[in-house]
Amino acid sequence: MHRSKIIGTGHYVPDRVITNSDLEEMMDTTDEWIVERTGVHERRWFEAGKDTVSNMGTRAAKRALDNAEIQASEVDFIIFATLSPEYYFPGCGVLVQDQLNLDTIGALDIRNQCSGFIYGLSVADQFIKTGMYKTILVIGSEIQSNIMDKSSDGRAMAVIFGDGAGAVVLRATEEEGTGILSTHMHSQGKYAAELTVKEPSTLHKDQILKRLIDGAEADIYPYMNGKFIFKQAVERFSEVIHEALDENEYQPSDLDMLIPHQANLRISQFTQRALGLTDDKVWNNIQKYGNTTGASIPIALDEAHRAGKINDGDLVCLASFGSGLTWASALIRW
Ligand code: COA
């Protein structure tokens, strides 16, 4: 059976840096509160007229293709993970197909929020294992600064989230014991309302139109039950990482690098302690980018890879938790 291997990584973040002191000007918050509770010092916000979710994804994908030293024309399929697509429909994958001037290959969008990238990687891995495709682009891209309430009412969320994109090129290999070893995906829809953007939606369309006509506000901003999400996250991260290690008969001490979804620095640190990992074995960049949801893992993976912290033969674990609820992991022999 074929195996799938990440042969290239890339990322793109908008040039516009928004520091915590910039946020202090917009809402009732402080640098001290943000750093202590979330670990974030700055984040990137998109530039209107320059950045879109799909073109950021395309830029990250081009960098991943360059890194893999292959031509875009070699891509057989595109998987695009985002919670912030530019259109209600169609998805962003088809826009990337066009922006990369590719043949009429298939393009699939994934809506699994912070776990979207690992879900996408898992789908790609199955396509490669069955022999259906040989080379797949998996992309995560988000513009969240545009959907946040940037007044003091939205401060608990607006300070955490940021914009950015990351991508990997996955390719079939016959090499034994290398590439993606296993992927693990979970969901728990009973907690859907704990981290959500409710509108616009098919469910509430008539009410939204009426509220707009009446001059009232629609329920368009994200809602997060922060404390509940925090507790769930610390539990699920450790659980799903252990699931991946157990399946492959490894211990946490066998890991060379853990790339956790950049939800909140305190969550990553809690997970690191629970697994007994040293600082050099966990990649965190939430300090610079905030939580970029579906893009956070491929951005972090690309940074760690280019920094020479992930090398051939290394055991790498990706892990995520987010809205859905969804959580997932992937264990990779690089
Ligand atoms: N600046 C200043 N004060 C803020 C604030 C901000 N940006 N956001 C909230 N506060 C205030 C609250 O109003 C509250 O004030 P009060 O005590 O006077 O009522 C106080 O800070 C504590 O708020 P609380 O929501 O209880 O804080 P917390 O310790 O739970 O931290 C989060 C809030 C969001 C940082 C935290 O819950 C968290 O990280 N949750 C998980 C988030 C996450 O990872 N989401 C992504 C999942 S993928």
PDB file of C-alpha atoms and ligand atoms in Angstrom, residues 27-30 33-34 37-38 114 152 154-157 159-161 195 224-231 233 261-264 266-267 291 293 321-323, ligand 1:
ATOM      1  CA  MET A  27     -11.305  48.230  23.394  1.00  0.00           C
ATOM      2  CA  ASP A  28     -11.102  48.062  27.159  1.00  0.00           C
ATOM      3  CA  THR A  29      -8.152  45.694  27.516  1.00  0.00           C
ATOM      4  CA  THR A  30      -4.489  45.653  28.540  1.00  0.00           C
ATOM      5  CA  TRP A  33      -4.234  40.809  30.620  1.00  0.00           C
ATOM      6  CA  ILE A  34      -3.792  39.484  27.080  1.00  0.00           C
ATOM      7  CA  ARG A  37      -4.325  34.859  29.879  1.00  0.00           C
ATOM      8  CA  THR A  38      -3.476  33.940  26.280  1.00  0.00           C
ATOM      9  CA  CYS A 114      -9.406  24.522  14.437  1.00  0.00           C
ATOM     10  CA  SER A 152     -15.101  45.990  24.439  1.00  0.00           C
ATOM     11  CA  GLY A 154     -16.036  41.258  21.993  1.00  0.00           C
ATOM     12  CA  ARG A 155     -12.702  41.660  23.781  1.00  0.00           C
ATOM     13  CA  ALA A 156     -12.476  38.099  25.181  1.00  0.00           C
ATOM     14  CA  MET A 157     -12.322  36.757  21.606  1.00  0.00           C
ATOM     15  CA  VAL A 159      -7.623  39.584  21.455  1.00  0.00           C
ATOM     16  CA  ILE A 160      -6.990  35.888  20.764  1.00  0.00           C
ATOM     17  CA  PHE A 161      -7.686  35.370  17.060  1.00  0.00           C
ATOM     18  CA  LEU A 195     -17.983  28.139  20.353  1.00  0.00           C
ATOM     19  CA  MET A 224     -17.130  31.420  23.023  1.00  0.00           C
ATOM     20  CA  ASN A 225     -17.706  29.954  26.454  1.00  0.00           C
ATOM     21  CA  GLY A 226     -14.031  30.533  27.289  1.00  0.00           C
ATOM     22  CA  LYS A 227     -13.763  28.643  30.575  1.00  0.00           C
ATOM     23  CA  PHE A 228     -15.660  25.605  29.241  1.00  0.00           C
ATOM     24  CA  ILE A 229     -13.565  25.525  26.049  1.00  0.00           C
ATOM     25  CA  PHE A 230     -10.366  25.815  28.082  1.00  0.00           C
ATOM     26  CA  LYS A 231     -11.253  22.817  30.284  1.00  0.00           C
ATOM     27  CA  ALA A 233      -9.206  21.601  25.370  1.00  0.00           C
ATOM     28  CA  HIS A 261      -2.985  23.974  17.394  1.00  0.00           C
ATOM     29  CA  GLN A 262      -2.199  27.439  18.733  1.00  0.00           C
ATOM     30  CA  ALA A 263      -5.389  27.878  20.805  1.00  0.00           C
ATOM     31  CA  ASN A 264      -3.924  29.630  23.838  1.00  0.00           C
ATOM     32  CA  ARG A 266      -1.614  28.228  28.566  1.00  0.00           C
ATOM     33  CA  ILE A 267      -3.364  25.283  26.896  1.00  0.00           C
ATOM     34  CA  ASN A 291      -4.940  31.774  17.174  1.00  0.00           C
ATOM     35  CA  THR A 293      -7.756  28.499  13.695  1.00  0.00           C
ATOM     36  CA  PHE A 321      -9.054  21.101  19.414  1.00  0.00           C
ATOM     37  CA  GLY A 322     -11.787  23.560  18.549  1.00  0.00           C
ATOM     38  CA  SER A 323     -15.341  24.458  17.676  1.00  0.00           C
TER      39      SER A 323
HETATM   40  N1  COA B   1      -9.149  42.270  28.412  1.00  0.00           N
HETATM   41  C1  COA B   1      -9.376  42.550  29.694  1.00  0.00           C
HETATM   42  N2  COA B   1     -10.266  41.892  30.461  1.00  0.00           N
HETATM   43  C2  COA B   1     -10.963  40.916  29.865  1.00  0.00           C
HETATM   44  C3  COA B   1     -10.791  40.570  28.511  1.00  0.00           C
HETATM   45  C4  COA B   1      -9.834  41.310  27.789  1.00  0.00           C
HETATM   46  N3  COA B   1      -9.561  41.043  26.487  1.00  0.00           N
HETATM   47  N4  COA B   1     -11.621  39.557  28.202  1.00  0.00           N
HETATM   48  C5  COA B   1     -12.305  39.270  29.323  1.00  0.00           C
HETATM   49  N5  COA B   1     -11.910  40.091  30.322  1.00  0.00           N
HETATM   50  C6  COA B   1     -12.393  40.139  31.702  1.00  0.00           C
HETATM   51  C7  COA B   1     -13.779  39.569  31.856  1.00  0.00           C
HETATM   52  O1  COA B   1     -14.747  40.536  31.570  1.00  0.00           O
HETATM   53  C8  COA B   1     -13.761  39.183  33.324  1.00  0.00           C
HETATM   54  O2  COA B   1     -13.967  40.315  34.092  1.00  0.00           O
HETATM   55  P1  COA B   1     -14.821  40.219  35.463  1.00  0.00           P
HETATM   56  O3  COA B   1     -14.064  39.282  36.353  1.00  0.00           O
HETATM   57  O4  COA B   1     -14.836  41.628  35.945  1.00  0.00           O
HETATM   58  O5  COA B   1     -16.164  39.703  35.066  1.00  0.00           O
HETATM   59  C9  COA B   1     -12.329  38.716  33.561  1.00  0.00           C
HETATM   60  O6  COA B   1     -11.551  39.302  32.500  1.00  0.00           O
HETATM   61  C10 COA B   1     -12.195  37.228  33.523  1.00  0.00           C
HETATM   62  O7  COA B   1     -12.874  36.758  32.374  1.00  0.00           O
HETATM   63  P2  COA B   1     -12.953  35.254  32.040  1.00  0.00           P
HETATM   64  O8  COA B   1     -13.690  35.073  30.742  1.00  0.00           O
HETATM   65  O9  COA B   1     -13.432  34.517  33.234  1.00  0.00           O
HETATM   66  O10 COA B   1     -11.396  34.988  31.825  1.00  0.00           O
HETATM   67  P3  COA B   1     -10.639  33.649  31.647  1.00  0.00           P
HETATM   68  O11 COA B   1      -9.592  33.547  32.673  1.00  0.00           O
HETATM   69  O12 COA B   1     -11.552  32.479  31.436  1.00  0.00           O
HETATM   70  O13 COA B   1      -9.890  33.938  30.259  1.00  0.00           O
HETATM   71  C11 COA B   1     -10.017  33.295  27.989  1.00  0.00           C
HETATM   72  C12 COA B   1     -10.630  34.129  29.098  1.00  0.00           C
HETATM   73  C13 COA B   1     -10.861  33.479  26.749  1.00  0.00           C
HETATM   74  C14 COA B   1      -8.600  33.810  27.716  1.00  0.00           C
HETATM   75  C15 COA B   1      -9.956  31.831  28.441  1.00  0.00           C
HETATM   76  O14 COA B   1     -11.210  31.416  28.906  1.00  0.00           O
HETATM   77  C16 COA B   1      -9.509  30.913  27.385  1.00  0.00           C
HETATM   78  O15 COA B   1      -8.368  30.968  26.956  1.00  0.00           O
HETATM   79  N6  COA B   1     -10.397  29.988  26.918  1.00  0.00           N
HETATM   80  C17 COA B   1     -10.069  29.093  25.852  1.00  0.00           C
HETATM   81  C18 COA B   1     -10.015  29.867  24.591  1.00  0.00           C
HETATM   82  C19 COA B   1      -9.551  29.067  23.443  1.00  0.00           C
HETATM   83  O16 COA B   1      -8.563  28.404  23.505  1.00  0.00           O
HETATM   84  N7  COA B   1     -10.277  29.178  22.359  1.00  0.00           N
HETATM   85  C20 COA B   1      -9.908  28.595  21.156  1.00  0.00           C
HETATM   86  C21 COA B   1     -10.244  27.168  21.115  1.00  0.00           C
HETATM   87  S1  COA B   1      -9.712  26.608  19.612  1.00  0.00           S
END
